[in-house]
Coordinates of C-alpha atoms in Angstrom, one line a residue:
Chain A
M1 CA 98.2 137.7 90.7
N2 CA 96.9 136.1 87.1
T3 CA 93.9 133.4 86.6
R4 CA 96.5 131.8 84.4
P5 CA 97.6 127.9 85.4
P6 CA 100.9 127.3 87.1
A7 CA 104.0 126.9 84.3
I8 CA 104.3 123.3 85.8
V9 CA 102.2 121.0 88.5
V10 CA 103.4 117.5 88.6
T11 CA 101.5 115.2 91.7
G12 CA 102.9 112.0 91.9
L13 CA 105.2 111.6 89.3
R14 CA 106.7 108.1 88.0
K15 CA 108.9 106.4 85.8
S16 CA 111.1 102.9 86.0
Y17 CA 113.6 101.5 83.7
G18 CA 113.0 98.0 84.7
D19 CA 113.2 97.4 87.5
K20 CA 115.4 100.5 88.4
V21 CA 113.2 103.3 89.9
V22 CA 114.3 106.5 88.7
L23 CA 111.3 108.6 89.9
D24 CA 109.3 107.3 92.5
G25 CA 106.4 109.6 93.1
I26 CA 107.5 113.2 93.0
D27 CA 105.3 116.9 93.2
L28 CA 106.0 120.0 91.9
H29 CA 104.5 123.5 91.7
V30 CA 106.1 125.9 90.3
P31 CA 104.2 129.8 89.4
R32 CA 105.1 131.0 86.4
G33 CA 107.4 134.0 86.3
T34 CA 109.8 132.1 88.7
I35 CA 112.7 130.1 88.9
F36 CA 112.7 126.8 89.8
A37 CA 115.9 124.8 90.6
L38 CA 116.0 121.0 90.3
L39 CA 119.3 120.2 93.3
G40 CA 120.4 116.8 93.4
P41 CA 123.8 114.1 92.7
N42 CA 124.2 112.8 89.4
G43 CA 121.6 109.0 89.2
A44 CA 119.3 111.1 91.2
G45 CA 116.6 111.8 88.0
K46 CA 116.6 115.4 87.9
T47 CA 117.4 114.8 83.6
T48 CA 114.6 112.2 83.6
T49 CA 112.5 114.6 85.0
V50 CA 113.5 117.1 82.3
Q51 CA 113.2 115.0 79.3
I52 CA 109.1 114.1 81.1
L53 CA 108.3 117.0 81.5
S54 CA 109.1 118.1 77.8
T55 CA 107.4 115.5 75.9
L56 CA 110.8 113.7 75.0
I57 CA 109.5 110.1 77.4
G58 CA 106.6 109.4 78.5
A59 CA 106.1 109.1 82.7
D60 CA 104.6 105.9 84.4
G61 CA 102.7 107.6 86.4
G62 CA 101.3 110.8 87.9
L63 CA 99.5 113.6 86.5
I64 CA 101.4 116.6 84.7
S65 CA 101.0 119.9 83.4
V66 CA 102.9 122.6 81.9
D67 CA 101.4 125.6 80.5
G68 CA 98.4 124.5 81.6
H69 CA 98.8 120.9 79.3
D70 CA 99.5 117.0 79.8
P71 CA 102.5 116.6 77.9
A72 CA 101.1 112.9 77.4
R73 CA 97.7 113.9 76.0
E74 CA 98.8 117.1 74.5
P75 CA 103.0 117.1 73.5
D76 CA 102.2 119.9 70.3
A77 CA 100.1 122.1 72.9
V78 CA 103.1 122.3 75.6
R79 CA 105.7 121.9 72.7
A80 CA 104.8 124.7 71.4
A81 CA 105.2 126.6 75.3
I82 CA 109.1 125.3 75.7
G83 CA 112.2 125.6 75.2
V84 CA 115.1 123.1 76.5
T85 CA 118.5 124.0 76.5
G86 CA 120.0 120.5 77.5
Q87 CA 123.2 118.7 79.8
F88 CA 125.1 118.4 75.9
S89 CA 124.4 121.0 73.6
A90 CA 121.8 120.3 70.6
V91 CA 123.2 122.9 68.1
D92 CA 124.1 121.5 64.7
N93 CA 128.3 121.7 64.2
L94 CA 128.0 121.6 60.3
L95 CA 126.2 124.8 60.7
T96 CA 127.1 128.5 62.0
A97 CA 125.8 130.1 65.0
E98 CA 123.6 132.2 62.7
E99 CA 122.5 129.0 60.7
N100 CA 121.4 127.3 63.8
L101 CA 118.8 130.2 65.0
I102 CA 117.4 130.6 61.5
L103 CA 116.8 127.1 61.5
M104 CA 114.5 127.2 65.4
A105 CA 113.6 130.4 63.3
D106 CA 112.1 128.4 60.2
L107 CA 110.9 125.3 62.0
H108 CA 108.7 127.9 64.2
H109 CA 107.6 129.5 60.9
L110 CA 108.8 133.3 61.4
G111 CA 108.5 134.1 58.5
R112 CA 112.1 134.9 56.6
P113 CA 112.4 138.3 58.2
E114 CA 111.3 137.9 61.5
G115 CA 113.7 135.1 61.9
R116 CA 116.5 136.9 60.8
R117 CA 115.3 139.9 62.7
R118 CA 115.3 137.5 66.0
A119 CA 118.9 135.7 65.5
A120 CA 120.7 138.6 64.7
A121 CA 118.7 139.8 68.3
L122 CA 119.7 136.4 70.1
L123 CA 123.3 136.9 68.6
A124 CA 123.6 140.4 70.6
R125 CA 122.3 139.7 73.3
F126 CA 124.2 136.2 74.2
D127 CA 127.2 137.5 72.8
L128 CA 127.6 135.7 69.7
T129 CA 127.8 138.5 67.3
D130 CA 131.7 138.6 66.0
S131 CA 130.8 134.0 65.9
A132 CA 127.6 134.5 63.8
K133 CA 129.4 133.1 60.8
N134 CA 131.9 130.2 62.7
L135 CA 130.9 126.9 62.4
A136 CA 129.3 125.5 65.6
S137 CA 131.9 122.8 66.4
T138 CA 134.4 126.0 66.0
F139 CA 132.8 126.6 69.9
S140 CA 134.1 126.7 73.1
G141 CA 132.2 125.5 76.1
G142 CA 130.5 128.2 76.7
M143 CA 129.9 129.4 73.6
R144 CA 128.3 125.9 72.8
R145 CA 125.9 126.3 75.9
R146 CA 125.4 130.2 74.8
L147 CA 124.2 129.2 71.5
D148 CA 121.5 126.0 72.9
L149 CA 120.0 128.3 75.3
A150 CA 120.0 131.0 72.0
M151 CA 118.0 127.9 70.4
G152 CA 115.8 127.5 73.0
L153 CA 113.8 131.4 73.3
V154 CA 113.8 131.4 69.4
G155 CA 110.1 130.8 69.6
D156 CA 109.2 132.8 72.1
P157 CA 108.8 129.8 75.2
R158 CA 106.4 130.7 78.3
V159 CA 108.6 128.2 80.2
V160 CA 112.7 127.1 79.9
F161 CA 114.0 123.8 81.0
L162 CA 117.6 124.4 81.7
D163 CA 119.4 120.7 82.5
E164 CA 122.6 121.6 84.2
P165 CA 123.1 124.7 82.2
T166 CA 126.6 125.3 83.6
T167 CA 127.9 121.9 84.7
G168 CA 131.6 121.2 83.0
L169 CA 131.6 125.6 82.2
D170 CA 134.5 128.0 83.8
P171 CA 133.3 129.6 86.5
R172 CA 133.5 133.7 84.5
S173 CA 131.2 131.7 81.6
R174 CA 128.7 130.1 84.9
R175 CA 129.1 133.9 86.0
D176 CA 128.1 135.1 82.5
M177 CA 125.3 131.9 82.1
W178 CA 124.0 132.6 85.8
Q179 CA 123.5 136.4 84.4
M180 CA 121.2 135.6 81.6
I181 CA 119.2 133.1 82.9
R182 CA 118.5 135.9 85.7
D183 CA 117.7 138.3 82.5
L184 CA 114.8 135.4 81.4
V185 CA 113.4 135.6 84.0
A186 CA 112.9 139.4 84.6
G187 CA 111.6 138.8 81.1
G188 CA 108.5 137.1 82.6
V189 CA 109.3 133.3 81.8
T190 CA 109.4 130.8 84.3
I191 CA 112.6 128.8 84.6
F192 CA 113.1 125.1 85.0
L193 CA 116.0 124.7 86.1
T194 CA 118.4 121.8 87.1
T195 CA 121.4 121.5 88.8
Q196 CA 124.1 119.7 91.4
Y197 CA 125.4 122.5 92.5
L198 CA 123.9 124.1 95.7
E199 CA 125.6 127.9 95.1
E200 CA 123.8 127.5 91.8
A201 CA 120.3 127.4 93.0
D202 CA 121.0 129.3 95.9
Q203 CA 122.0 132.1 93.1
L204 CA 119.1 132.0 90.9
A205 CA 116.3 130.0 92.2
D206 CA 112.6 131.2 94.1
R207 CA 112.6 127.9 95.0
I208 CA 115.0 124.8 95.8
A209 CA 113.6 121.2 95.6
V210 CA 115.8 118.3 96.8
L211 CA 116.2 115.1 94.6
D212 CA 117.8 112.0 96.1
H213 CA 117.1 108.4 94.7
G214 CA 113.9 109.5 92.5
K215 CA 112.3 111.4 95.7
L216 CA 112.0 114.7 97.0
V217 CA 113.6 115.2 100.2
A218 CA 113.4 118.5 101.1
E219 CA 111.9 122.0 99.5
G220 CA 112.0 125.8 100.2
T221 CA 113.6 128.9 99.8
A222 CA 117.6 128.7 99.4
G223 CA 117.1 130.0 103.0
E224 CA 115.0 127.5 103.8
L225 CA 117.3 125.1 102.7
K226 CA 120.7 125.6 104.6
R227 CA 118.8 126.4 108.0
L228 CA 118.5 122.2 107.9
V229 CA 122.1 122.8 107.6
P230 CA 124.8 122.3 110.8
G231 CA 125.8 125.6 109.0
G232 CA 129.7 126.9 108.5
H233 CA 132.2 127.0 110.0
V234 CA 136.0 128.2 110.1
S235 CA 138.3 125.8 110.2
L236 CA 141.9 127.1 112.0
R237 CA 144.8 125.0 111.8
F238 CA 147.6 125.4 114.2
T239 CA 151.4 124.3 113.8
D240 CA 152.0 123.3 117.8
P241 CA 150.3 121.4 120.4
T242 CA 150.4 124.4 122.6
T243 CA 148.8 127.3 121.0
F244 CA 146.4 124.6 120.3
D245 CA 145.3 124.5 123.0
A246 CA 145.8 127.9 123.7
A247 CA 142.4 127.9 121.5
V248 CA 141.0 124.5 122.7
R249 CA 140.3 126.9 125.8
T250 CA 139.4 129.7 124.1
F251 CA 136.4 128.7 121.7
G252 CA 135.5 126.0 124.3
D253 CA 133.5 123.0 123.2
V254 CA 133.8 123.4 119.0
P255 CA 134.2 120.0 116.5
R256 CA 138.5 119.7 116.8
D257 CA 140.8 117.2 115.4
D258 CA 143.4 116.9 118.0
D259 CA 145.5 114.4 115.9
A260 CA 145.8 117.4 112.5
L261 CA 145.3 120.4 115.2
V262 CA 142.8 121.7 113.7
L263 CA 139.4 123.3 115.1
R264 CA 135.8 123.5 113.9
V265 CA 134.9 127.1 114.9
P266 CA 130.6 127.4 114.0
S267 CA 130.2 130.9 111.8
D268 CA 127.9 132.0 108.9
G269 CA 130.3 133.1 107.0
G270 CA 130.2 136.6 107.7
V271 CA 132.6 139.4 107.2
A272 CA 131.3 141.2 111.5
S273 CA 131.7 136.9 112.6
L274 CA 135.2 136.5 111.7
R275 CA 135.9 139.9 112.6
G276 CA 134.5 138.8 116.0
L277 CA 137.2 135.4 115.4
L278 CA 140.2 137.1 114.4
A279 CA 139.8 139.5 117.8
R280 CA 139.5 136.8 120.1
L281 CA 142.8 135.1 118.1
D282 CA 144.2 138.6 118.5
E283 CA 143.5 139.1 122.2
Q284 CA 144.8 135.7 123.2
A285 CA 147.7 136.2 121.1
I286 CA 147.2 133.2 119.1
E287 CA 149.1 132.6 116.3
V288 CA 146.8 130.1 113.4
A289 CA 148.5 128.5 110.3
E290 CA 145.6 128.5 108.6
L291 CA 141.8 129.5 108.0
T292 CA 139.8 129.0 106.1
V293 CA 135.8 129.8 105.8
H294 CA 133.8 126.8 104.8
T295 CA 130.1 127.5 103.9
P296 CA 127.3 124.8 103.4
D297 CA 128.1 123.2 100.2
L298 CA 125.1 120.9 98.5
D299 CA 126.9 118.2 100.3
D300 CA 126.1 119.8 104.0
V301 CA 122.6 119.9 102.8
F302 CA 122.6 116.1 101.9
L303 CA 124.3 114.7 104.8
A304 CA 121.8 116.5 106.7
I305 CA 118.7 115.7 104.8
T306 CA 119.8 111.9 104.1
G307 CA 122.3 111.5 106.8
E308 CA 124.5 110.3 104.4
P309 CA 127.4 112.1 101.5
Q310 CA 125.8 113.0 98.2
H311 CA 129.5 111.0 96.9
E312 CA 131.8 108.1 97.5
K313 CA 133.2 109.4 99.9
E314 CA 136.2 109.5 97.8
S315 CA 135.4 112.1 96.2
V316 CA 134.6 114.0 99.2
R317 CA 137.3 117.0 98.7
Chain Q
M1 CA 100.8 119.9 63.2
T2 CA 100.5 118.3 59.8
T3 CA 99.6 121.6 58.4
H4 CA 103.2 122.3 58.6
A5 CA 104.7 118.6 57.3
L6 CA 105.4 120.5 53.7
A7 CA 107.8 123.4 55.3
D8 CA 109.3 121.2 58.0
S9 CA 110.4 119.5 55.9
A10 CA 111.5 121.9 53.0
T11 CA 113.5 123.2 56.0
M12 CA 115.1 119.9 56.8
L13 CA 115.7 119.6 53.9
R14 CA 117.9 122.9 53.4
R15 CA 119.6 122.4 57.1
Q16 CA 120.7 118.5 54.5
L17 CA 121.4 120.7 51.6
R18 CA 123.9 122.8 53.6
H19 CA 125.9 120.1 55.7
M20 CA 126.3 119.1 51.5
K21 CA 127.9 121.4 50.9
R22 CA 129.7 122.5 53.6
Y23 CA 131.2 119.0 52.9
P24 CA 131.3 117.8 49.2
S25 CA 134.3 115.2 50.0
L26 CA 131.1 112.9 51.3
T27 CA 129.4 113.0 48.3
F28 CA 132.8 112.5 46.3
M29 CA 133.4 110.0 48.5
L30 CA 130.8 108.3 48.3
A31 CA 130.6 108.5 44.4
G32 CA 134.3 107.2 44.5
M33 CA 134.5 103.7 44.9
P34 CA 132.4 102.9 42.4
V35 CA 134.3 105.1 40.1
V36 CA 137.0 102.6 41.4
F37 CA 135.0 99.1 41.4
L38 CA 134.1 100.8 37.3
L39 CA 138.1 101.2 36.6
L40 CA 139.3 98.3 38.0
F41 CA 137.1 95.8 36.1
A42 CA 136.4 97.8 32.7
Y43 CA 140.5 97.2 32.7
V44 CA 141.6 95.0 35.0
F45 CA 139.2 91.9 34.5
G46 CA 137.4 93.7 31.3
G47 CA 139.2 91.9 29.1
A48 CA 138.8 88.9 30.2
L49 CA 135.4 88.9 31.3
G50 CA 134.3 90.2 28.3
A51 CA 135.9 87.0 26.2
G52 CA 133.4 84.9 29.2
I53 CA 130.1 87.0 28.7
G54 CA 130.4 86.5 24.5
G55 CA 128.9 90.2 23.5
P56 CA 129.1 91.0 19.7
T57 CA 132.8 91.7 19.8
G58 CA 133.2 90.2 23.0
G59 CA 136.5 92.9 23.7
R60 CA 136.5 95.3 26.3
A61 CA 134.1 97.8 25.4
D62 CA 131.1 94.6 25.6
Y63 CA 131.5 94.4 28.7
I64 CA 131.6 98.2 30.0
D65 CA 128.8 98.5 28.6
Y66 CA 127.4 94.9 30.3
L67 CA 129.3 96.9 33.8
V68 CA 127.4 99.7 34.1
P69 CA 123.8 98.9 35.5
G70 CA 126.1 96.8 38.4
V71 CA 128.2 100.3 39.0
I72 CA 125.3 102.3 39.1
L73 CA 123.4 100.0 41.6
M74 CA 126.8 99.7 43.6
T75 CA 126.8 103.6 43.9
V76 CA 123.0 103.3 44.9
A77 CA 124.2 101.3 47.7
A78 CA 127.1 103.1 48.9
A79 CA 125.3 106.8 49.3
A80 CA 122.9 104.5 51.3
Q81 CA 125.8 103.8 53.6
G82 CA 126.4 107.4 54.1
T83 CA 122.7 108.3 54.5
A84 CA 122.7 105.6 57.4
I85 CA 125.9 107.1 59.1
S86 CA 124.7 111.0 58.6
V87 CA 121.2 109.6 60.8
A88 CA 123.7 107.3 63.6
M89 CA 125.2 111.4 63.7
D90 CA 122.2 113.2 63.6
M91 CA 121.1 110.6 66.6
T92 CA 123.6 110.3 69.2
E93 CA 124.1 114.4 68.8
G94 CA 121.6 116.3 70.7
I95 CA 120.4 118.1 67.9
V96 CA 117.7 115.4 67.3
N97 CA 116.0 115.6 71.3
R98 CA 116.1 119.0 70.3
F99 CA 113.7 118.7 67.5
R100 CA 111.8 116.3 69.6
T101 CA 110.6 119.1 71.8
M102 CA 109.5 121.3 68.9
A103 CA 106.4 121.7 68.0
I104 CA 107.7 120.4 64.5
S105 CA 105.9 118.0 61.8
R106 CA 107.6 114.2 63.5
A107 CA 108.6 113.1 60.3
S108 CA 110.4 116.1 58.6
V109 CA 113.3 115.0 60.5
L110 CA 113.5 111.6 58.5
T111 CA 112.1 113.8 55.4
G112 CA 114.9 115.9 55.5
H113 CA 117.5 113.4 55.5
V114 CA 115.6 111.1 52.9
L115 CA 115.3 114.2 50.1
G116 CA 119.1 115.4 51.4
S117 CA 120.2 112.0 50.6
L118 CA 118.0 111.7 47.3
V119 CA 119.6 114.4 46.2
Q120 CA 123.3 113.5 46.9
T121 CA 123.0 110.6 45.2
M122 CA 122.0 111.7 42.2
I123 CA 124.9 113.5 42.1
S124 CA 127.1 110.7 42.8
M125 CA 125.9 108.7 40.4
V126 CA 125.5 111.7 37.6
I127 CA 129.6 111.8 38.0
V128 CA 129.5 107.6 37.7
L129 CA 127.7 107.7 34.7
G130 CA 130.4 111.1 33.1
V131 CA 132.7 108.5 33.8
A132 CA 131.3 105.7 32.3
L133 CA 131.2 107.5 29.3
L134 CA 134.4 109.1 28.9
I135 CA 135.9 105.3 29.2
G136 CA 133.5 104.1 26.5
F137 CA 129.9 103.1 27.6
R138 CA 127.9 103.7 24.9
P139 CA 123.7 103.2 25.8
T140 CA 121.4 102.5 23.0
A141 CA 118.1 104.2 25.1
T142 CA 115.6 106.8 23.8
P143 CA 114.6 109.7 25.6
V144 CA 111.5 108.3 26.8
E145 CA 114.2 105.1 27.7
W146 CA 116.5 107.5 29.3
L147 CA 113.5 109.2 31.3
A148 CA 112.6 105.4 32.7
V149 CA 115.9 104.8 33.7
I150 CA 115.8 108.1 35.7
G151 CA 112.8 106.4 37.3
V152 CA 113.6 103.4 38.3
L153 CA 116.9 104.7 39.8
V154 CA 114.6 107.6 42.1
L155 CA 112.7 104.7 43.1
L156 CA 115.6 102.3 44.3
T157 CA 117.1 105.1 45.6
F158 CA 114.2 106.3 47.7
A159 CA 113.5 103.0 48.2
L160 CA 117.4 101.9 50.2
I161 CA 117.9 105.5 51.5
W162 CA 114.7 104.7 53.7
L163 CA 116.1 101.2 55.2
S164 CA 119.7 103.5 55.3
V165 CA 118.0 104.9 57.3
A166 CA 116.7 102.9 60.2
L167 CA 119.5 101.2 59.9
G168 CA 121.4 104.7 60.9
M169 CA 118.5 104.3 63.9
V170 CA 119.1 101.1 64.2
S171 CA 122.6 101.7 65.1
E172 CA 123.9 102.0 68.9
S173 CA 126.9 104.4 67.6
V174 CA 128.1 105.5 64.2
E175 CA 130.6 102.7 63.5
T176 CA 127.9 100.4 63.4
A177 CA 125.8 102.8 61.0
S178 CA 128.7 102.4 58.9
N179 CA 129.1 98.3 59.0
L180 CA 125.3 97.6 58.5
P181 CA 124.4 98.4 55.1
M182 CA 127.5 96.8 53.7
P183 CA 125.8 93.7 52.6
L184 CA 124.0 96.1 49.9
I185 CA 127.2 97.0 48.4
L186 CA 128.4 93.1 47.7
L187 CA 124.4 92.5 45.9
P188 CA 125.5 93.7 42.5
F189 CA 128.2 91.3 43.1
L190 CA 126.2 88.7 44.7
G191 CA 123.8 88.8 41.2
S192 CA 123.5 89.2 37.3
G193 CA 125.9 93.0 38.4
F194 CA 129.2 91.7 36.9
V195 CA 128.8 88.3 35.2
P196 CA 125.6 86.6 34.1
T197 CA 123.8 84.1 36.8
D198 CA 124.0 81.1 34.5
S199 CA 127.6 81.1 34.6
M200 CA 128.0 81.1 39.1
P201 CA 127.4 77.1 41.2
T202 CA 123.7 76.4 41.2
A203 CA 123.2 77.2 45.1
L204 CA 124.5 81.3 44.5
R205 CA 122.6 81.1 40.9
W206 CA 119.5 80.9 42.7
F207 CA 120.0 83.6 45.3
A208 CA 121.6 85.6 42.6
E209 CA 118.8 85.2 40.2
Y210 CA 115.7 85.8 43.1
Q211 CA 117.4 88.6 45.2
P212 CA 116.3 92.0 44.8
F213 CA 119.2 94.0 42.6
T214 CA 119.2 91.2 39.7
P215 CA 115.6 92.4 37.9
V216 CA 116.9 96.6 39.1
I217 CA 120.3 95.2 36.8
E218 CA 118.8 93.9 34.5
T219 CA 115.3 96.5 33.9
L220 CA 118.1 98.8 33.6
R221 CA 120.1 97.3 31.1
G222 CA 117.4 96.4 28.8
L223 CA 117.0 100.1 28.8
L224 CA 119.8 101.2 28.6
L225 CA 121.3 99.0 26.4
G226 CA 118.7 96.9 24.3
T227 CA 118.7 93.7 26.4
P228 CA 115.7 91.9 26.6
I229 CA 113.9 92.9 29.9
G230 CA 111.1 90.5 30.2
G231 CA 108.7 90.5 33.1
S232 CA 112.7 91.7 35.3
A233 CA 110.7 95.3 35.5
Y234 CA 107.3 94.5 37.3
L235 CA 109.6 92.3 39.9
A236 CA 111.7 95.1 40.0
L237 CA 109.1 97.9 40.8
G238 CA 107.3 95.0 43.4
W239 CA 111.2 94.6 45.7
C240 CA 111.6 98.6 45.3
V241 CA 107.7 99.5 46.7
V242 CA 108.0 96.9 49.8
I243 CA 111.7 97.9 50.5
A244 CA 110.5 101.4 50.7
L245 CA 107.2 100.1 52.5
G246 CA 109.5 98.0 54.6
G247 CA 112.4 101.1 55.2
Y248 CA 109.5 103.2 56.0
L249 CA 107.7 102.3 58.2
W250 CA 110.8 100.9 60.0
A251 CA 112.2 103.6 60.9
K252 CA 108.9 105.5 61.8
K253 CA 108.6 102.9 64.6
L254 CA 112.5 103.5 65.5
Y255 CA 112.0 107.2 65.7
N256 CA 108.4 107.2 67.9
R257 CA 109.5 105.0 70.2
T258 CA 109.6 106.4 74.0
R259 CA 112.1 104.5 75.9

């Protein structure tokens, strides 16, 4: 599309803290104007990757280019091109929302009128106009995250890093945030996103890389990743062994739990396949106590790729 | 990005002044501690100590004059503690990491703190001096001597603030940051701040005479009240320069370290 270098290119990136290897040679390629998601559990090295790419910390090895510049040799060129929104909101609690944005505008040397204009525009865009004069310390989690994102955008960055932008947000704030991220990329910005949620990567990202113990274990589009997963299923629970046996006869060789009287029928979770499933149950007049649709999540992806669940057993819901 | 160093430092100073305006209680708290000590020493211990130091009239009024330079230094030390706390708070919140990912003058975050604290310290010094004048402090300084007093105080404040910026950064938590500068507040006691050093036992007297606050106190006392200054002025300036430079280099190193 154009001859400018890709937004982010990383080859063989390494980082250790003492004996602990955090990043063990990762490669990334993020074209301009796309959303790239780095997916992984806590401690996989996601935040370290963002910190290195955003010039906060140095790498131990590997080649890095952000907007065509090496963060180690030309940190200011990289800093001028990026906006960062951290996992823990980096806002000044003793300033109001508007003052926080004007502080950013001043540090970008935009001049008073332009700074005020841009602050007002960002407040409106992130639905913060009514709270513009309130101290950031009084904000809810969702508002802080929106202000944080807005602060990262004051300098019109070409590459935006979002480190777990929706962790800890309620479902509604999460959806609002997703929409704001989509609007951003529509404006031509490149987004590098880290997340623990497959759903989030699925909703937003053009490409997803899965990071585990400092290594990339898979990369591809959401669709490609999901094909690696055994797939979703519909879980059917029965109240008595007789109906359970009838169901087993109907669906044949599917995973089952004889003690709990549960059958797991493979399904993509779509309406058509559900309708088919319900029709078969009706034909045989099989009474179901409970039906749950299970779509593949990060646990499944991890299980499929690494052969182990991402969390310890007890934390699996 | 040195071209923007001035503009960025001014922006950071505005940020600090805004913090101060939003929480004036901190400034008053920083001034409150030395005011309490001033009143305590003037009215509780002043009668006895005044007789002990043997001034012209040997009473409370003489002791207030003797006391004020030490209390002013205590004001600077208390303000330094405030600086360490606010630097530590800044470092533990995400905002400084945001500044680090921006193409701004690296030092401006620290310069903002230093200049902001300097303003804050000057305000609390004016408060302390005001109270001192109200309770009978009668300096004999000429306008030129007053200028010299201000010069010495600005230099000392500048030095201690750079030191406490470093202390604030080296602290892992805000609690540590509030404890580390504590010894600074004790130093006026272990010098000529409240009693003459020749009334102390040998070991303590040795410490009191050679520690940095004593020459500063003697210089201030000389300028304000006309007592002999001697070599104290040079010693005071020397200490201030050394502390300022040491604190500055240490703070800068801590800020630039990459984990």
